[in-house]
Amino acid sequence: MPHTPVRVAAIHDISCYGRCSLNVIMPVLSSLGLTACPVPSAVLSTHTGGYGEVAICDLTDFLTDCLNHWKTLNLKIDCIYSGFLASHQQVDKVLDFIKAYPDAFVLVDPVMGDNGSAYRTCTKELQAKMRLLIKEANLITPNLTEAAMLLEEPYPIGNLPIQTAKEWLMRLSDEGPEMVVITGISLLPDKLSSICFSRTSGEFWRVDNTKVPINLPGTGDIYSATLLGKLLTNQSLPDALCWAGYFIEQCIKYTFSHGTDIREGILLEAVLPALFSKHSNSSLTKL
Ligand code: PXL
């Protein structure tokens, strides 16, 4: 039997130092048995989270050239997964990839900000274009900051009421994506929750994980790659949600316990084996 890999075109940046984006997405997807095809949107000397003035090589034109070449090859691409985009013009390039592979599952991780603020590269134009890009997605995975930006709502202070959380999930799904996951929500003391909605089943779920007092770059990238990897290897949405929550909790706890420089991100190399645990051990609740 020929082996047919599941191929994921991963359109994200490469940050040369500080674990995030393609540097962490590739190992997670590969470990889960998927073939990740990296399509770099930009190369940065470091991520933008604390290393000062970053050298950036914008690869907008490369995205066009890459797709044009791929089109001549009749490749089978099963999934398009977009993340950090260096400019609002790159949204059109991602849309070109989506048009070229109409049967591909589309995950848009709308990487725009965290903790109530936009990343310094995320302009108002990029925020507006991201609102258009999510319309073409099957699944989106904003954190709470990004969900607020997509909905043009203020960042919520304090705990988000459950009714508001459900309303935000549905409003985001109304924009297009069948599945919506919002991460990094405080609903319970000492817990961080991820919540999701499937429009097909009309169901909402929540997974609660231990809150660890540390904010590491790349966390959202590892979370979304794990969720995607589990979904594409035939786990249901709530099971994939449990796995992503469990894995990121292990990642953060391990890194916190080692006291490394926060900017270096998650000590992923040591934690990857947790992807193969027998159970995810996360507590799943219907919202
Ligand atoms: O992990 C998100 C991310 C991706 N890419 C770059 C970033 C960040 C967050 O800081 O700076 C370049």
mmCIF file of C-alpha atoms and ligand atoms in Angstrom:
data_model
loop_
_atom_site.group_PDB
_atom_site.id
_atom_site.type_symbol
_atom_site.label_atom_id
_atom_site.label_comp_id
_atom_site.label_asym_id
_atom_site.label_seq_id
_atom_site.Cartn_x
_atom_site.Cartn_y
_atom_site.Cartn_z
ATOM 1 C CA MET A 1 0.000 0.000 0.000
ATOM 2 C CA PRO A 2 1.474 3.370 -0.898
ATOM 3 C CA HIS A 3 1.717 5.689 2.061
ATOM 4 C CA THR A 4 -0.271 8.874 1.473
ATOM 5 C CA PRO A 5 0.828 11.533 3.921
ATOM 6 C CA VAL A 6 -1.501 14.258 5.097
ATOM 7 C CA ARG A 7 0.188 17.416 3.840
ATOM 8 C CA VAL A 8 -0.150 20.713 5.677
ATOM 9 C CA ALA A 9 1.016 23.929 4.008
ATOM 10 C CA ALA A 10 2.014 25.980 7.049
ATOM 11 C CA ILE A 11 2.178 29.697 6.220
ATOM 12 C CA HIS A 12 3.968 31.299 9.191
ATOM 13 C CA ASP A 13 7.209 33.133 9.869
ATOM 14 C CA ILE A 14 10.563 31.710 10.847
ATOM 15 C CA SER A 15 11.894 33.459 13.928
ATOM 16 C CA CYS A 16 15.573 32.560 14.009
ATOM 17 C CA TYR A 17 15.831 32.843 17.797
ATOM 18 C CA GLY A 18 13.175 32.341 20.485
ATOM 19 C CA ARG A 19 10.972 29.307 20.004
ATOM 20 C CA CYS A 20 7.750 30.135 18.150
ATOM 21 C CA SER A 21 5.991 29.865 14.782
ATOM 22 C CA LEU A 22 7.448 27.391 12.245
ATOM 23 C CA ASN A 23 10.242 26.367 14.620
ATOM 24 C CA VAL A 24 7.667 24.818 16.962
ATOM 25 C CA ILE A 25 4.844 24.046 14.526
ATOM 26 C CA MET A 26 6.987 21.766 12.352
ATOM 27 C CA PRO A 27 8.096 19.423 15.173
ATOM 28 C CA VAL A 28 4.572 19.184 16.597
ATOM 29 C CA LEU A 29 2.986 18.349 13.228
ATOM 30 C CA SER A 30 5.772 15.913 12.307
ATOM 31 C CA SER A 31 5.540 14.170 15.656
ATOM 32 C CA LEU A 32 1.841 13.655 15.036
ATOM 33 C CA GLY A 33 2.619 11.988 11.693
ATOM 34 C CA LEU A 34 1.685 14.857 9.387
ATOM 35 C CA THR A 35 3.853 16.194 6.610
ATOM 36 C CA ALA A 36 4.361 19.889 7.212
ATOM 37 C CA CYS A 37 5.348 21.964 4.180
ATOM 38 C CA PRO A 38 6.724 25.236 5.570
ATOM 39 C CA VAL A 39 5.784 28.335 3.582
ATOM 40 C CA PRO A 40 7.613 31.165 5.370
ATOM 41 C CA SER A 41 5.807 34.502 5.351
ATOM 42 C CA ALA A 42 8.868 36.263 6.749
ATOM 43 C CA VAL A 43 12.207 35.531 8.351
ATOM 44 C CA LEU A 44 12.910 37.457 11.557
ATOM 45 C CA SER A 45 16.130 37.543 13.535
ATOM 46 C CA THR A 46 14.068 36.830 16.674
ATOM 47 C CA HIS A 47 10.375 36.914 17.513
ATOM 48 C CA THR A 48 8.996 40.338 18.434
ATOM 49 C CA GLY A 49 8.574 39.587 22.137
ATOM 50 C CA GLY A 50 11.437 41.333 23.896
ATOM 51 C CA TYR A 51 14.688 41.085 21.928
ATOM 52 C CA GLY A 52 14.697 44.712 20.779
ATOM 53 C CA GLU A 53 15.029 45.858 17.179
ATOM 54 C CA VAL A 54 14.255 42.845 14.987
ATOM 55 C CA ALA A 55 15.695 42.312 11.476
ATOM 56 C CA ILE A 56 12.857 41.262 9.163
ATOM 57 C CA CYS A 57 12.955 39.832 5.679
ATOM 58 C CA ASP A 58 9.403 40.108 4.304
ATOM 59 C CA LEU A 59 8.614 37.215 1.929
ATOM 60 C CA THR A 60 5.377 38.490 0.357
ATOM 61 C CA ASP A 61 6.671 38.031 -3.207
ATOM 62 C CA PHE A 62 8.036 34.620 -2.345
ATOM 63 C CA LEU A 63 4.527 33.491 -1.335
ATOM 64 C CA THR A 64 3.348 34.196 -4.918
ATOM 65 C CA ASP A 65 6.366 32.495 -6.481
ATOM 66 C CA CYS A 66 5.996 29.472 -4.221
ATOM 67 C CA LEU A 67 2.324 29.021 -5.086
ATOM 68 C CA ASN A 68 2.971 29.522 -8.810
ATOM 69 C CA HIS A 69 5.578 26.788 -8.735
ATOM 70 C CA TRP A 70 3.364 24.455 -6.716
ATOM 71 C CA LYS A 71 0.541 24.951 -9.232
ATOM 72 C CA THR A 72 2.765 23.468 -11.966
ATOM 73 C CA LEU A 73 3.355 20.355 -9.850
ATOM 74 C CA ASN A 74 -0.227 19.225 -9.200
ATOM 75 C CA LEU A 75 0.526 18.700 -5.533
ATOM 76 C CA LYS A 76 -2.037 17.275 -3.159
ATOM 77 C CA ILE A 77 -2.323 19.697 -0.228
ATOM 78 C CA ASP A 78 -4.751 18.577 2.469
ATOM 79 C CA CYS A 79 -4.628 21.547 4.777
ATOM 80 C CA ILE A 80 -3.683 25.202 4.702
ATOM 81 C CA TYR A 81 -2.681 26.569 8.076
ATOM 82 C CA SER A 82 -1.906 30.264 8.333
ATOM 83 C CA GLY A 83 -0.478 32.104 11.314
ATOM 84 C CA PHE A 84 1.825 35.114 11.680
ATOM 85 C CA LEU A 85 1.596 37.353 8.608
ATOM 86 C CA ALA A 86 4.103 40.160 8.167
ATOM 87 C CA SER A 87 1.755 42.593 6.399
ATOM 88 C CA HIS A 88 -1.856 43.022 5.352
ATOM 89 C CA GLN A 89 -0.846 42.269 1.730
ATOM 90 C CA GLN A 90 0.021 38.730 2.812
ATOM 91 C CA VAL A 91 -3.636 38.008 3.566
ATOM 92 C CA ASP A 92 -4.321 38.112 -0.197
ATOM 93 C CA LYS A 93 -1.511 35.612 -0.731
ATOM 94 C CA VAL A 94 -3.034 33.230 1.810
ATOM 95 C CA LEU A 95 -6.378 33.625 0.023
ATOM 96 C CA ASP A 96 -4.618 32.617 -3.229
ATOM 97 C CA PHE A 97 -3.394 29.400 -1.566
ATOM 98 C CA ILE A 98 -6.913 28.685 -0.323
ATOM 99 C CA LYS A 99 -8.343 29.228 -3.835
ATOM 100 C CA ALA A 100 -5.703 26.987 -5.385
ATOM 101 C CA TYR A 101 -6.570 24.072 -3.045
ATOM 102 C CA PRO A 102 -10.357 24.291 -2.669
ATOM 103 C CA ASP A 103 -10.636 20.887 -0.969
ATOM 104 C CA ALA A 104 -8.052 21.664 1.701
ATOM 105 C CA PHE A 105 -9.082 22.053 5.323
ATOM 106 C CA VAL A 106 -8.281 25.653 6.322
ATOM 107 C CA LEU A 107 -7.054 26.633 9.770
ATOM 108 C CA VAL A 108 -6.526 30.341 10.349
ATOM 109 C CA ASP A 109 -4.723 31.171 13.561
ATOM 110 C CA PRO A 110 -5.227 34.946 13.514
ATOM 111 C CA VAL A 111 -1.901 35.835 15.161
ATOM 112 C CA MET A 112 -2.363 39.497 16.102
ATOM 113 C CA GLY A 113 -1.701 40.022 19.800
ATOM 114 C CA ASP A 114 -1.893 38.849 23.382
ATOM 115 C CA ASN A 115 -2.823 40.140 26.847
ATOM 116 C CA GLY A 116 -5.074 42.835 25.441
ATOM 117 C CA SER A 117 -2.501 44.398 23.071
ATOM 118 C CA ALA A 118 -1.636 44.012 19.403
ATOM 119 C CA TYR A 119 1.858 42.761 18.436
ATOM 120 C CA ARG A 120 3.928 45.646 17.124
ATOM 121 C CA THR A 121 3.783 44.288 13.539
ATOM 122 C CA CYS A 122 -0.031 44.023 13.590
ATOM 123 C CA THR A 123 -1.383 47.184 11.974
ATOM 124 C CA LYS A 124 -5.039 48.261 11.785
ATOM 125 C CA GLU A 125 -4.990 47.233 8.091
ATOM 126 C CA LEU A 126 -3.810 43.742 8.997
ATOM 127 C CA GLN A 127 -6.541 43.479 11.633
ATOM 128 C CA ALA A 128 -9.159 44.460 9.034
ATOM 129 C CA LYS A 129 -7.836 41.944 6.488
ATOM 130 C CA MET A 130 -7.739 39.209 9.131
ATOM 131 C CA ARG A 131 -11.496 39.732 9.544
ATOM 132 C CA LEU A 132 -11.844 38.835 5.853
ATOM 133 C CA LEU A 133 -9.468 35.870 6.014
ATOM 134 C CA ILE A 134 -11.374 34.088 8.778
ATOM 135 C CA LYS A 135 -14.428 33.960 6.483
ATOM 136 C CA GLU A 136 -12.579 31.345 4.383
ATOM 137 C CA ALA A 137 -11.511 29.168 7.318
ATOM 138 C CA ASN A 138 -12.973 25.884 8.537
ATOM 139 C CA LEU A 139 -11.396 26.423 11.945
ATOM 140 C CA ILE A 140 -10.027 29.493 13.732
ATOM 141 C CA THR A 141 -8.056 29.575 16.988
ATOM 142 C CA PRO A 142 -7.864 33.153 18.316
ATOM 143 C CA ASN A 143 -6.776 33.855 21.866
ATOM 144 C CA LEU A 144 -9.050 36.157 23.848
ATOM 145 C CA THR A 145 -7.210 39.296 22.645
ATOM 146 C CA GLU A 146 -7.531 38.229 19.020
ATOM 147 C CA ALA A 147 -11.184 37.226 19.419
ATOM 148 C CA ALA A 148 -11.917 40.731 20.764
ATOM 149 C CA MET A 149 -10.017 42.291 17.834
ATOM 150 C CA LEU A 150 -11.879 40.160 15.278
ATOM 151 C CA LEU A 151 -15.220 41.143 16.814
ATOM 152 C CA GLU A 152 -14.143 44.778 17.349
ATOM 153 C CA GLU A 153 -15.011 44.444 21.020
ATOM 154 C CA PRO A 154 -12.969 45.881 23.907
ATOM 155 C CA TYR A 155 -10.666 43.380 25.617
ATOM 156 C CA PRO A 156 -12.667 42.079 28.581
ATOM 157 C CA ILE A 157 -11.400 43.039 32.008
ATOM 158 C CA GLY A 158 -11.725 40.244 34.579
ATOM 159 C CA ASN A 159 -13.490 36.963 34.017
ATOM 160 C CA LEU A 160 -15.578 36.592 30.876
ATOM 161 C CA PRO A 161 -19.196 35.664 31.676
ATOM 162 C CA ILE A 162 -20.018 32.272 30.123
ATOM 163 C CA GLN A 163 -22.970 33.722 28.219
ATOM 164 C CA THR A 164 -20.670 36.296 26.589
ATOM 165 C CA ALA A 165 -18.131 33.591 25.765
ATOM 166 C CA LYS A 166 -20.794 31.545 23.954
ATOM 167 C CA GLU A 167 -22.052 34.604 22.137
ATOM 168 C CA TRP A 168 -18.512 35.443 20.934
ATOM 169 C CA LEU A 169 -18.019 31.878 19.669
ATOM 170 C CA MET A 170 -21.268 32.007 17.711
ATOM 171 C CA ARG A 171 -20.616 35.468 16.315
ATOM 172 C CA LEU A 172 -17.194 34.358 15.069
ATOM 173 C CA SER A 173 -18.692 31.227 13.527
ATOM 174 C CA ASP A 174 -21.356 33.355 11.811
ATOM 175 C CA GLU A 175 -18.480 35.009 9.944
ATOM 176 C CA GLY A 176 -17.701 31.681 8.222
ATOM 177 C CA PRO A 177 -15.668 29.131 10.196
ATOM 178 C CA GLU A 178 -17.564 25.983 11.122
ATOM 179 C CA MET A 179 -15.361 25.455 14.200
ATOM 180 C CA VAL A 180 -14.192 28.201 16.542
ATOM 181 C CA VAL A 181 -11.809 27.773 19.457
ATOM 182 C CA ILE A 182 -10.969 30.661 21.793
ATOM 183 C CA THR A 183 -7.965 30.111 24.054
ATOM 184 C CA GLY A 184 -6.674 31.713 27.233
ATOM 185 C CA ILE A 185 -9.975 32.499 28.927
ATOM 186 C CA SER A 186 -10.344 32.970 32.680
ATOM 187 C CA LEU A 187 -13.649 31.433 33.713
ATOM 188 C CA LEU A 188 -12.598 29.728 36.977
ATOM 189 C CA PRO A 189 -10.067 30.739 39.661
ATOM 190 C CA ASP A 190 -6.559 29.286 39.020
ATOM 191 C CA LYS A 191 -7.632 27.854 35.674
ATOM 192 C CA LEU A 192 -7.168 28.868 32.067
ATOM 193 C CA SER A 193 -9.840 27.560 29.755
ATOM 194 C CA SER A 194 -10.233 26.975 26.051
ATOM 195 C CA ILE A 195 -13.736 27.026 24.692
ATOM 196 C CA CYS A 196 -15.092 25.877 21.373
ATOM 197 C CA PHE A 197 -18.170 25.731 19.207
ATOM 198 C CA SER A 198 -19.060 23.452 16.333
ATOM 199 C CA ARG A 199 -21.754 24.909 14.097
ATOM 200 C CA THR A 200 -22.576 21.457 12.657
ATOM 201 C CA SER A 201 -23.431 19.915 15.998
ATOM 202 C CA GLY A 202 -24.460 23.184 17.670
ATOM 203 C CA GLU A 203 -22.418 22.118 20.721
ATOM 204 C CA PHE A 204 -20.116 24.146 22.950
ATOM 205 C CA TRP A 205 -17.298 22.671 25.044
ATOM 206 C CA ARG A 206 -14.795 23.929 27.541
ATOM 207 C CA VAL A 207 -11.491 22.490 28.717
ATOM 208 C CA ASP A 208 -9.937 23.835 31.919
ATOM 209 C CA ASN A 209 -6.220 23.610 32.578
ATOM 210 C CA THR A 210 -4.055 24.736 35.477
ATOM 211 C CA LYS A 211 -3.044 28.392 35.219
ATOM 212 C CA VAL A 212 0.739 28.811 35.515
ATOM 213 C CA PRO A 213 1.931 32.374 36.224
ATOM 214 C CA ILE A 214 4.135 32.764 33.155
ATOM 215 C CA ASN A 215 3.536 34.114 29.662
ATOM 216 C CA LEU A 216 5.681 32.405 27.053
ATOM 217 C CA PRO A 217 5.973 33.242 23.354
ATOM 218 C CA GLY A 218 4.956 30.507 20.925
ATOM 219 C CA THR A 219 2.311 29.053 23.246
ATOM 220 C CA GLY A 220 -0.518 29.770 20.803
ATOM 221 C CA ASP A 221 1.451 28.265 17.909
ATOM 222 C CA ILE A 222 2.077 25.015 19.791
ATOM 223 C CA TYR A 223 -1.549 24.913 20.935
ATOM 224 C CA SER A 224 -2.987 25.363 17.427
ATOM 225 C CA ALA A 225 -0.543 22.909 15.833
ATOM 226 C CA THR A 226 -1.468 20.266 18.433
ATOM 227 C CA LEU A 227 -5.199 20.864 17.952
ATOM 228 C CA LEU A 228 -4.794 20.625 14.175
ATOM 229 C CA GLY A 229 -2.585 17.548 14.343
ATOM 230 C CA LYS A 230 -5.100 15.731 16.516
ATOM 231 C CA LEU A 231 -8.038 16.757 14.305
ATOM 232 C CA LEU A 232 -6.260 15.619 11.139
ATOM 233 C CA THR A 233 -5.475 12.282 12.744
ATOM 234 C CA ASN A 234 -9.168 11.668 13.267
ATOM 235 C CA GLN A 235 -9.804 12.910 16.776
ATOM 236 C CA SER A 236 -13.108 14.697 17.350
ATOM 237 C CA LEU A 237 -13.095 18.440 18.075
ATOM 238 C CA PRO A 238 -13.659 17.991 21.855
ATOM 239 C CA ASP A 239 -10.948 15.300 22.049
ATOM 240 C CA ALA A 240 -8.525 17.491 20.095
ATOM 241 C CA LEU A 241 -9.370 20.363 22.460
ATOM 242 C CA CYS A 242 -8.490 18.134 25.428
ATOM 243 C CA TRP A 243 -5.185 17.126 23.829
ATOM 244 C CA ALA A 244 -4.169 20.673 22.979
ATOM 245 C CA GLY A 245 -5.022 21.875 26.506
ATOM 246 C CA TYR A 246 -3.186 18.968 28.120
ATOM 247 C CA PHE A 247 -0.079 19.311 25.952
ATOM 248 C CA ILE A 248 0.269 23.061 26.392
ATOM 249 C CA GLU A 249 -0.168 22.680 30.159
ATOM 250 C CA GLN A 250 2.717 20.169 30.211
ATOM 251 C CA CYS A 251 4.794 22.527 28.051
ATOM 252 C CA ILE A 252 4.227 25.530 30.313
ATOM 253 C CA LYS A 253 4.681 23.632 33.601
ATOM 254 C CA TYR A 254 7.935 22.055 32.441
ATOM 255 C CA THR A 255 9.349 25.351 31.184
ATOM 256 C CA PHE A 256 8.251 27.242 34.328
ATOM 257 C CA SER A 257 9.912 24.653 36.554
ATOM 258 C CA HIS A 258 13.231 25.131 34.733
ATOM 259 C CA GLY A 259 13.284 28.917 35.192
ATOM 260 C CA THR A 260 14.711 29.652 31.740
ATOM 261 C CA ASP A 261 14.616 33.079 30.049
ATOM 262 C CA ILE A 262 10.961 33.615 29.167
ATOM 263 C CA ARG A 263 11.875 34.975 25.734
ATOM 264 C CA GLU A 264 13.311 31.610 24.710
ATOM 265 C CA GLY A 265 9.827 30.157 24.814
ATOM 266 C CA ILE A 266 8.739 26.640 25.640
ATOM 267 C CA LEU A 267 11.320 23.881 26.155
ATOM 268 C CA LEU A 268 9.537 21.911 23.470
ATOM 269 C CA GLU A 269 12.303 19.410 22.732
ATOM 270 C CA ALA A 270 11.914 17.908 26.197
ATOM 271 C CA VAL A 271 8.118 17.914 26.273
ATOM 272 C CA LEU A 272 7.287 16.496 22.813
ATOM 273 C CA PRO A 273 6.920 12.921 24.148
ATOM 274 C CA ALA A 274 3.843 14.074 26.110
ATOM 275 C CA LEU A 275 2.036 14.145 22.741
ATOM 276 C CA PHE A 276 2.073 10.353 22.920
ATOM 277 C CA SER A 277 0.617 9.931 26.392
ATOM 278 C CA LYS A 278 -2.178 7.366 26.598
ATOM 279 C CA HIS A 279 -4.758 9.919 27.706
ATOM 280 C CA SER A 280 -4.959 13.665 27.565
ATOM 281 C CA ASN A 281 -6.197 13.879 31.181
ATOM 282 C CA SER A 282 -7.978 17.186 30.505
ATOM 283 C CA SER A 283 -11.391 17.806 31.996
ATOM 284 C CA LEU A 284 -13.978 18.420 29.292
ATOM 285 C CA THR A 285 -17.270 20.146 30.106
ATOM 286 C CA LYS A 286 -20.208 21.145 27.951
ATOM 287 C CA LEU A 287 -20.614 24.891 28.086
HETATM 288 O O1 PXL B 1 3.907 33.155 18.587
HETATM 289 C C1 PXL B 1 3.390 34.196 17.878
HETATM 290 C C2 PXL B 1 4.438 34.929 17.101
HETATM 291 C C3 PXL B 1 4.801 34.465 15.861
HETATM 292 N N1 PXL B 1 5.725 35.093 15.117
HETATM 293 C C4 PXL B 1 6.342 36.195 15.581
HETATM 294 C C5 PXL B 1 6.036 36.707 16.834
HETATM 295 C C6 PXL B 1 5.061 36.053 17.616
HETATM 296 C C7 PXL B 1 4.735 36.562 18.944
HETATM 297 O O2 PXL B 1 5.418 37.356 19.532
HETATM 298 O O3 PXL B 1 6.672 37.789 17.279
HETATM 299 C C8 PXL B 1 7.368 36.850 14.746
#
